[in-house]
mmCIF file with all atom_site columns, C-alpha atoms in Angstrom:
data_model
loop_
_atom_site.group_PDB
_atom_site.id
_atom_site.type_symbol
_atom_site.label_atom_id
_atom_site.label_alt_id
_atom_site.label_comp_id
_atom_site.label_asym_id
_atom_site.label_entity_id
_atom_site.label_seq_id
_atom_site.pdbx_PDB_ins_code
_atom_site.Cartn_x
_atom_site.Cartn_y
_atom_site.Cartn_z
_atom_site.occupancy
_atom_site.B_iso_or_equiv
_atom_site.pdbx_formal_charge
_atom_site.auth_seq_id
_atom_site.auth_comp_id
_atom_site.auth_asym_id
_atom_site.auth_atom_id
_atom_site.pdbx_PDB_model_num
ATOM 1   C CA . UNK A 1 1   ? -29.636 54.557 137.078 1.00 66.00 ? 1332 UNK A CA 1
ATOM 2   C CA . UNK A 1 2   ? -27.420 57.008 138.769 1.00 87.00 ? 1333 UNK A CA 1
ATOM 3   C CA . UNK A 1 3   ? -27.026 55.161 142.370 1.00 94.00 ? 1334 UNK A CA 1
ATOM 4   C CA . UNK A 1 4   ? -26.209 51.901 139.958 1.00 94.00 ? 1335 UNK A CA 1
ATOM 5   C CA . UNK A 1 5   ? -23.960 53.654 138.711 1.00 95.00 ? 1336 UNK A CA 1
ATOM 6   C CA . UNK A 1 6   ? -22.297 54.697 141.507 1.00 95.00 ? 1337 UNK A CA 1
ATOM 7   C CA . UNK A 1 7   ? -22.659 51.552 143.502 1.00 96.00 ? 1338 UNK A CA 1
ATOM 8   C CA . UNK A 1 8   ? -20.472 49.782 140.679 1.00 96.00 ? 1339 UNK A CA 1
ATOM 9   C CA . UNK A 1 9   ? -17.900 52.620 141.331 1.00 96.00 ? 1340 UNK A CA 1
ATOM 10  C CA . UNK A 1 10  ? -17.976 51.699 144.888 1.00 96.00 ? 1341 UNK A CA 1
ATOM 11  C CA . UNK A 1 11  ? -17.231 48.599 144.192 1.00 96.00 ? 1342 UNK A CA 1
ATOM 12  C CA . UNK A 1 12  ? -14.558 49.200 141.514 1.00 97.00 ? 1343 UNK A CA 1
ATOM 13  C CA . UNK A 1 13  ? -12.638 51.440 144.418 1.00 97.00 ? 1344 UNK A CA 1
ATOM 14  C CA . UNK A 1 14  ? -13.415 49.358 147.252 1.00 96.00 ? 1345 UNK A CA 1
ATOM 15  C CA . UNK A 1 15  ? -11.880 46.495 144.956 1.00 96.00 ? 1346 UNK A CA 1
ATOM 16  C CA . UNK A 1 16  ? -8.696  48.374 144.052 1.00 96.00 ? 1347 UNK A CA 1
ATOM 17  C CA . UNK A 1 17  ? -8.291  49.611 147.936 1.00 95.00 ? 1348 UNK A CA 1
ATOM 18  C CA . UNK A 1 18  ? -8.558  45.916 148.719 1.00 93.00 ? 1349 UNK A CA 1
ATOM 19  C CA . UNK A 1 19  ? -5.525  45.309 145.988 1.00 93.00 ? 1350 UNK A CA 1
ATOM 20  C CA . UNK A 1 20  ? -3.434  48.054 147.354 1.00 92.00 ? 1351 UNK A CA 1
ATOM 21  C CA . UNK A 1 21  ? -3.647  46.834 150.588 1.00 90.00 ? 1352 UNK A CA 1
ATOM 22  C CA . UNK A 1 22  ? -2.917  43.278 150.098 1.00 88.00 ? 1353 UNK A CA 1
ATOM 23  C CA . UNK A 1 23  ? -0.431  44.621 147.716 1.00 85.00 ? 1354 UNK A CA 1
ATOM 24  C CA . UNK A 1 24  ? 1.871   46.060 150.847 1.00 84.00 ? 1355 UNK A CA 1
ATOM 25  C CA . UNK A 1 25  ? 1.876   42.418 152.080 1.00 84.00 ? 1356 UNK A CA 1
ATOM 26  C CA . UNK A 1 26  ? 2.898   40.753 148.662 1.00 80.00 ? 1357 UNK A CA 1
ATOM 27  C CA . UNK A 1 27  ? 5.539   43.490 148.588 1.00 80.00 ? 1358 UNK A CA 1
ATOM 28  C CA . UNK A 1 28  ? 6.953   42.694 152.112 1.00 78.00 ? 1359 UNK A CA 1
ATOM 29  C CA . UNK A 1 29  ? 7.303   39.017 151.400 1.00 75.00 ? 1360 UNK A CA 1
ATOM 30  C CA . UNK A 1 30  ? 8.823   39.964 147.874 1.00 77.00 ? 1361 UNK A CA 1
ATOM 31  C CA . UNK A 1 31  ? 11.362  41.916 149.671 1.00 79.00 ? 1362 UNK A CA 1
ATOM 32  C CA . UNK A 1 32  ? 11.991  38.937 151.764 1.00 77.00 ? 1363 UNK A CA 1
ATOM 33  C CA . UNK A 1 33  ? 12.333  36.013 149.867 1.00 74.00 ? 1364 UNK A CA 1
ATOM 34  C CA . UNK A 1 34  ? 14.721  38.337 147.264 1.00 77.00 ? 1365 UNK A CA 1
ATOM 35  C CA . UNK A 1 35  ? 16.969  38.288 151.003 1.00 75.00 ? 1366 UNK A CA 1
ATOM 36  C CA . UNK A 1 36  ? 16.120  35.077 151.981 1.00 79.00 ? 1367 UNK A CA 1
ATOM 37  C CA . UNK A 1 37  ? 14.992  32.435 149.501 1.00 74.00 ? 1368 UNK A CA 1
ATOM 38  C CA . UNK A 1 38  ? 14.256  33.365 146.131 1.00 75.00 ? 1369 UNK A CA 1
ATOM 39  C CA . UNK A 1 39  ? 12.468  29.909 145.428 1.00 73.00 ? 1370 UNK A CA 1
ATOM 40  C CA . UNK A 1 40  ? 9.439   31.408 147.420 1.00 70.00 ? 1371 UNK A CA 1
ATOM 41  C CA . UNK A 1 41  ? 8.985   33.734 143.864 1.00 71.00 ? 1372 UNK A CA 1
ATOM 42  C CA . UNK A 1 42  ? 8.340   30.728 142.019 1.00 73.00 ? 1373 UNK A CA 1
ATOM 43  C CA . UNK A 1 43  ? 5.917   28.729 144.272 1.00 81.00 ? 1374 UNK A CA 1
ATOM 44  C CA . UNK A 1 44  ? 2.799   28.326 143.787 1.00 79.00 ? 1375 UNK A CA 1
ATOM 45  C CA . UNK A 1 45  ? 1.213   30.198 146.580 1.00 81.00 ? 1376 UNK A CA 1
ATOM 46  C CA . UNK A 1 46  ? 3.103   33.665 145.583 1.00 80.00 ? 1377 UNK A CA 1
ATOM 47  C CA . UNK A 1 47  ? 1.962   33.187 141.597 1.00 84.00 ? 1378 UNK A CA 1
ATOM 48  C CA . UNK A 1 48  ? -1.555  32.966 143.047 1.00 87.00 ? 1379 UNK A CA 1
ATOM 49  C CA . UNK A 1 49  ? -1.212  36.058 145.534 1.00 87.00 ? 1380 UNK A CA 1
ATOM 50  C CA . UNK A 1 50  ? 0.524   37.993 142.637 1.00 88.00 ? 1381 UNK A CA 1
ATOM 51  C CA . UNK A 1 51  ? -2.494  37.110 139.869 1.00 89.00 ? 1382 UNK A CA 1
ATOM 52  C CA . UNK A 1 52  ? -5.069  37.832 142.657 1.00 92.00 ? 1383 UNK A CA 1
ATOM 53  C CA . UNK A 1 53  ? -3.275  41.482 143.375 1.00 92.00 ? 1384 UNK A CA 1
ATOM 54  C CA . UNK A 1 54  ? -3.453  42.287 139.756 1.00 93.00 ? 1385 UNK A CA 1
ATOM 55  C CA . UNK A 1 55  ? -6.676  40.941 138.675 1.00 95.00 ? 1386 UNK A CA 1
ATOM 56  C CA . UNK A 1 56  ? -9.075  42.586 141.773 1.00 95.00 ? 1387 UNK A CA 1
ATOM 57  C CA . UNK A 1 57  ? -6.810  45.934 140.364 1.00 95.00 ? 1388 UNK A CA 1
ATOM 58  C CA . UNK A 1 58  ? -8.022  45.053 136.775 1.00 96.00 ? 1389 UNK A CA 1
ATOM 59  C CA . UNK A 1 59  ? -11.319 44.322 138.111 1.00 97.00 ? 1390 UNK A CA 1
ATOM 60  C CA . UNK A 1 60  ? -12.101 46.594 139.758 1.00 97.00 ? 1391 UNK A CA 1
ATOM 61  C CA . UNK A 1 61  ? -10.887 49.409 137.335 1.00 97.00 ? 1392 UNK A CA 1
ATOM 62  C CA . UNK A 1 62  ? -13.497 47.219 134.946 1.00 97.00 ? 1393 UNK A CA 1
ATOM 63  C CA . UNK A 1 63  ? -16.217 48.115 137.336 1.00 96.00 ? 1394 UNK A CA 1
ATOM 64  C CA . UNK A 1 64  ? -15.581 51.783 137.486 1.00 97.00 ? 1395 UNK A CA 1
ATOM 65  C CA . UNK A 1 65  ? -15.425 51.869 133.887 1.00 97.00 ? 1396 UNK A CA 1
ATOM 66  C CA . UNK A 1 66  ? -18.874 49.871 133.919 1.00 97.00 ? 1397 UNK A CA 1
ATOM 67  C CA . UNK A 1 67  ? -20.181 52.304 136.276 1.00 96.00 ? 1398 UNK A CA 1
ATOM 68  C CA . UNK A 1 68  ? -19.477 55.730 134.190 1.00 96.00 ? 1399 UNK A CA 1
ATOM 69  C CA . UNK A 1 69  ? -20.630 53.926 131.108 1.00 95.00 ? 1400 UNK A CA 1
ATOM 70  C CA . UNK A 1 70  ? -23.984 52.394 132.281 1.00 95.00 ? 1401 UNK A CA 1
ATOM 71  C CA . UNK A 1 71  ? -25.485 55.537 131.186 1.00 92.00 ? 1402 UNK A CA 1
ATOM 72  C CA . UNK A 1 72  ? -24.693 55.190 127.564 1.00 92.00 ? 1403 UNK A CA 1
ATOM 73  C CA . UNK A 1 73  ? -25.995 51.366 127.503 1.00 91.00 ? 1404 UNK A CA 1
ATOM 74  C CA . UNK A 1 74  ? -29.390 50.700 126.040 1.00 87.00 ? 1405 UNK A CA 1
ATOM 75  C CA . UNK A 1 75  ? -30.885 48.274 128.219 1.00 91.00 ? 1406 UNK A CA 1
ATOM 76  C CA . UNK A 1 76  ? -33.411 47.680 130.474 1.00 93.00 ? 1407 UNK A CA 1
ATOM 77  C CA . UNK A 1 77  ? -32.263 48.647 134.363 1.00 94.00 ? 1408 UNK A CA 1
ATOM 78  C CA . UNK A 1 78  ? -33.121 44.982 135.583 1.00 96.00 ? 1409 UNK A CA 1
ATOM 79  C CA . UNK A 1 79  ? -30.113 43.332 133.313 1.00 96.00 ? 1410 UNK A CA 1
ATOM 80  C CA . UNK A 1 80  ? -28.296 46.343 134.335 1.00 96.00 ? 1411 UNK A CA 1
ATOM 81  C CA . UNK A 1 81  ? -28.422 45.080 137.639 1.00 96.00 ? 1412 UNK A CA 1
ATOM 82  C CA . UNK A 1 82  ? -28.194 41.438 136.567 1.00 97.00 ? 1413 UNK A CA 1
ATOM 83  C CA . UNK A 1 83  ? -24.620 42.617 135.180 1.00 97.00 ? 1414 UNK A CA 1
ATOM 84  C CA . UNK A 1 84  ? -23.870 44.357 138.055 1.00 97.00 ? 1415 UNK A CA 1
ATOM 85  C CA . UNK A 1 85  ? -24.371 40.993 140.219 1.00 97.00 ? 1416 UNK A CA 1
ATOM 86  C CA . UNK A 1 86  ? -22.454 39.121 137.412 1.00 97.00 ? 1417 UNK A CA 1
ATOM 87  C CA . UNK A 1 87  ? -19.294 41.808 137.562 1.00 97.00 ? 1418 UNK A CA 1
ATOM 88  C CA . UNK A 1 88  ? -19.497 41.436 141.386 1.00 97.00 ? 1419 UNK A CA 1
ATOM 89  C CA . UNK A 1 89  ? -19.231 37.579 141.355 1.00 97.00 ? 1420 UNK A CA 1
ATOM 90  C CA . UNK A 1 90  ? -16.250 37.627 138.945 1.00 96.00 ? 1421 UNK A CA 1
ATOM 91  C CA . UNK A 1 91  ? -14.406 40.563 140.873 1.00 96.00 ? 1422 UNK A CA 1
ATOM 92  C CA . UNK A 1 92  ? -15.262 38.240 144.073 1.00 96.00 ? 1423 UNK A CA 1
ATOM 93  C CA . UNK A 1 93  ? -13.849 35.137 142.327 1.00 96.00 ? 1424 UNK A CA 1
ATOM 94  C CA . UNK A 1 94  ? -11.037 37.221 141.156 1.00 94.00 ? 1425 UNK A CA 1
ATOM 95  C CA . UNK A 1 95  ? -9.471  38.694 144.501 1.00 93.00 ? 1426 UNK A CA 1
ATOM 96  C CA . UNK A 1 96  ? -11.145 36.557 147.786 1.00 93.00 ? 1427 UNK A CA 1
ATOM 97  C CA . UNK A 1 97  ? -11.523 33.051 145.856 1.00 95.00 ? 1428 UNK A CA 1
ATOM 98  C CA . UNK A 1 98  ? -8.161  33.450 144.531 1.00 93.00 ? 1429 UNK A CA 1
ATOM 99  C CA . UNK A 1 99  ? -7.187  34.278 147.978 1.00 91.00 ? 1430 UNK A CA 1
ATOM 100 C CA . UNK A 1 100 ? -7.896  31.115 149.173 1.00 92.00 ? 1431 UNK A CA 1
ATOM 101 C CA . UNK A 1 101 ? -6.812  29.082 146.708 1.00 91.00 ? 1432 UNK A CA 1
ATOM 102 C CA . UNK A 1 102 ? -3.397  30.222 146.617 1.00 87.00 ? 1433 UNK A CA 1
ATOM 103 C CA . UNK A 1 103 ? -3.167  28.276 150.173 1.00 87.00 ? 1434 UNK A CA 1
ATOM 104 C CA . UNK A 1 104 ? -4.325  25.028 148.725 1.00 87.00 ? 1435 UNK A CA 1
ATOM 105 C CA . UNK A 1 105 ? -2.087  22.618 147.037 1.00 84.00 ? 1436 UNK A CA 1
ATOM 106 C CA . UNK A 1 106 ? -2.656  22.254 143.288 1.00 82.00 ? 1437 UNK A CA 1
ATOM 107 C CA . UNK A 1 107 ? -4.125  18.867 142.076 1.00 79.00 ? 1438 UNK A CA 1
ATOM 108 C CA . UNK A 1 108 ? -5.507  17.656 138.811 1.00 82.00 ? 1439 UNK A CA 1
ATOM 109 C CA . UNK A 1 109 ? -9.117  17.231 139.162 1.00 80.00 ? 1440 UNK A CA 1
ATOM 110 C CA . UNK A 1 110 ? -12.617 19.633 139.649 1.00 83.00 ? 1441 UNK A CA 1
ATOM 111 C CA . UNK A 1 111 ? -13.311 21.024 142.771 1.00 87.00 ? 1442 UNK A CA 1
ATOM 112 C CA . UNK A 1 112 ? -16.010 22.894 144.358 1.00 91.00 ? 1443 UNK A CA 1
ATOM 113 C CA . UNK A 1 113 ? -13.705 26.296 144.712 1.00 92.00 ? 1444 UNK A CA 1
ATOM 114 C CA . UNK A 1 114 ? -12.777 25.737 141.031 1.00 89.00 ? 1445 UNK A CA 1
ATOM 115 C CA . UNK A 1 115 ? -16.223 25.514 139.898 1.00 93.00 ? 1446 UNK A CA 1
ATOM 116 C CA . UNK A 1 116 ? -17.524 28.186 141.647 1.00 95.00 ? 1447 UNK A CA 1
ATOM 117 C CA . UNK A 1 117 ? -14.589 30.386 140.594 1.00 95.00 ? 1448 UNK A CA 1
ATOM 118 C CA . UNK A 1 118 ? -15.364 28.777 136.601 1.00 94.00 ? 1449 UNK A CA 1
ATOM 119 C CA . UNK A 1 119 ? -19.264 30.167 137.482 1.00 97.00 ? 1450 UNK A CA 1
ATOM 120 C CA . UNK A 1 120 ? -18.737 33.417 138.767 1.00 97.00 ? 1451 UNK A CA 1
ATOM 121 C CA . UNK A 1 121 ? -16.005 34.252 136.061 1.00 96.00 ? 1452 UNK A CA 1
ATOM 122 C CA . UNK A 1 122 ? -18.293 33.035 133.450 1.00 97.00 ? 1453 UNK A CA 1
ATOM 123 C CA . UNK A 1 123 ? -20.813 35.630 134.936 1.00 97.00 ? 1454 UNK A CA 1
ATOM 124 C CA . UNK A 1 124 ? -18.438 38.742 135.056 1.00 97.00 ? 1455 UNK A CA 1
ATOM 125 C CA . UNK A 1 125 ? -17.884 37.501 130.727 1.00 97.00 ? 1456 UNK A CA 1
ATOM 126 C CA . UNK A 1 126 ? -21.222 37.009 130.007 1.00 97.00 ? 1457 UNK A CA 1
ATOM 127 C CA . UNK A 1 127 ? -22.113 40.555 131.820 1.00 97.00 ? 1458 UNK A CA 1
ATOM 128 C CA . UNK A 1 128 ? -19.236 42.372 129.896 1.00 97.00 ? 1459 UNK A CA 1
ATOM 129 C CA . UNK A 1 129 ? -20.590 40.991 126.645 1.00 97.00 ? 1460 UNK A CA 1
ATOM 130 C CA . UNK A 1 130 ? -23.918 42.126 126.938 1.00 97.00 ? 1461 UNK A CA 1
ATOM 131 C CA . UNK A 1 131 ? -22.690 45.504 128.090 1.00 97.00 ? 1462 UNK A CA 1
ATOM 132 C CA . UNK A 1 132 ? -20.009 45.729 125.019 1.00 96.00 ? 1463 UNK A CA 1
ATOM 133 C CA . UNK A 1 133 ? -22.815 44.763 123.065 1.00 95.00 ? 1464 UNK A CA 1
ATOM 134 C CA . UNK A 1 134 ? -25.169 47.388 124.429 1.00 95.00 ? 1465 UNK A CA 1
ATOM 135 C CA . UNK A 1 135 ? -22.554 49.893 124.069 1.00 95.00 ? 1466 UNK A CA 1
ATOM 136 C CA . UNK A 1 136 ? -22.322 48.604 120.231 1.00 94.00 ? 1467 UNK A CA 1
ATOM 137 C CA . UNK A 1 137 ? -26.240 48.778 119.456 1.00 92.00 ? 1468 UNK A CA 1
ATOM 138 C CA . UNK A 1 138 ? -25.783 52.606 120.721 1.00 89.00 ? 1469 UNK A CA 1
ATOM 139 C CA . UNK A 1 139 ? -22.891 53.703 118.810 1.00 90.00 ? 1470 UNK A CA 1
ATOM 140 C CA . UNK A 1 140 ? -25.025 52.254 115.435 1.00 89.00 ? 1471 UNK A CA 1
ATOM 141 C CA . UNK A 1 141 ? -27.771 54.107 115.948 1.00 81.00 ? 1472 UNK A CA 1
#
């Protein structure tokens, strides 16, 4: 249970290094629509780089937190892994998938990068659940 642990802290880090770095670019392009063309702050593509900075940060500070309290959690260590998978595909969904949709154009409609994005989010929620509910079923007993 200990190297799960730690591989979800990885992950969590490696996930908020990721942010940080893609952060300095967002910055720089901040700085230069401010001295350019503010419209650029408003469009689309910027919204979607800006929510996919701050959600692999939130993310991945989620799986750190997962990671140092996996040992508390009284379940079996095959769902443990299960959630880890799950946490993985929404933090995925979350920073890359994001990524790439911010360069698309929006259009009414489903779409395979929406659905998988709807999946793997629906994974990391389901995986938090069970987790905040074996977190729960410890604290009653």
């Amino acid at each position: 249970m200990a190297k799960l642990s730690l591989a979800n802290m990885l992950i969590g880090f490696a996930a908020i290094f990721l942010a940080a770095c893609a952060g300095t670019f967002l910055a720089f392009d901040a700085t230069e629509a401010f001295i350019h063309d503010k419209s650029i702050l408003s469009s689309w593509t910027f919204t979607l780089l800006s929510s996919a900075h701050a959600h692999t940060n939130l993310f991945g500070m989620i799986h750190i937190l997962f990671g140092l309290t996996l040992p508390y959690a009284q379940i079996s260590k095959k769902i443990q892994i299960l959630q880890t998978y799950g946490l993985s595909a929404g933090t995925f969904a979350m920073s890359v998938l994001m990524f790439i949709r911010a360069f698309e154009q929006p259009f009414l409609g489903y779409d395979i990068l929406g659905i998988c994005m709807g999946i793997s989010l629906s994974a990391f929620l389901l995986s938090l659940g069970v987790h905040c509910y074996s977190l729960a079923r410890k604290i009653m007993r």
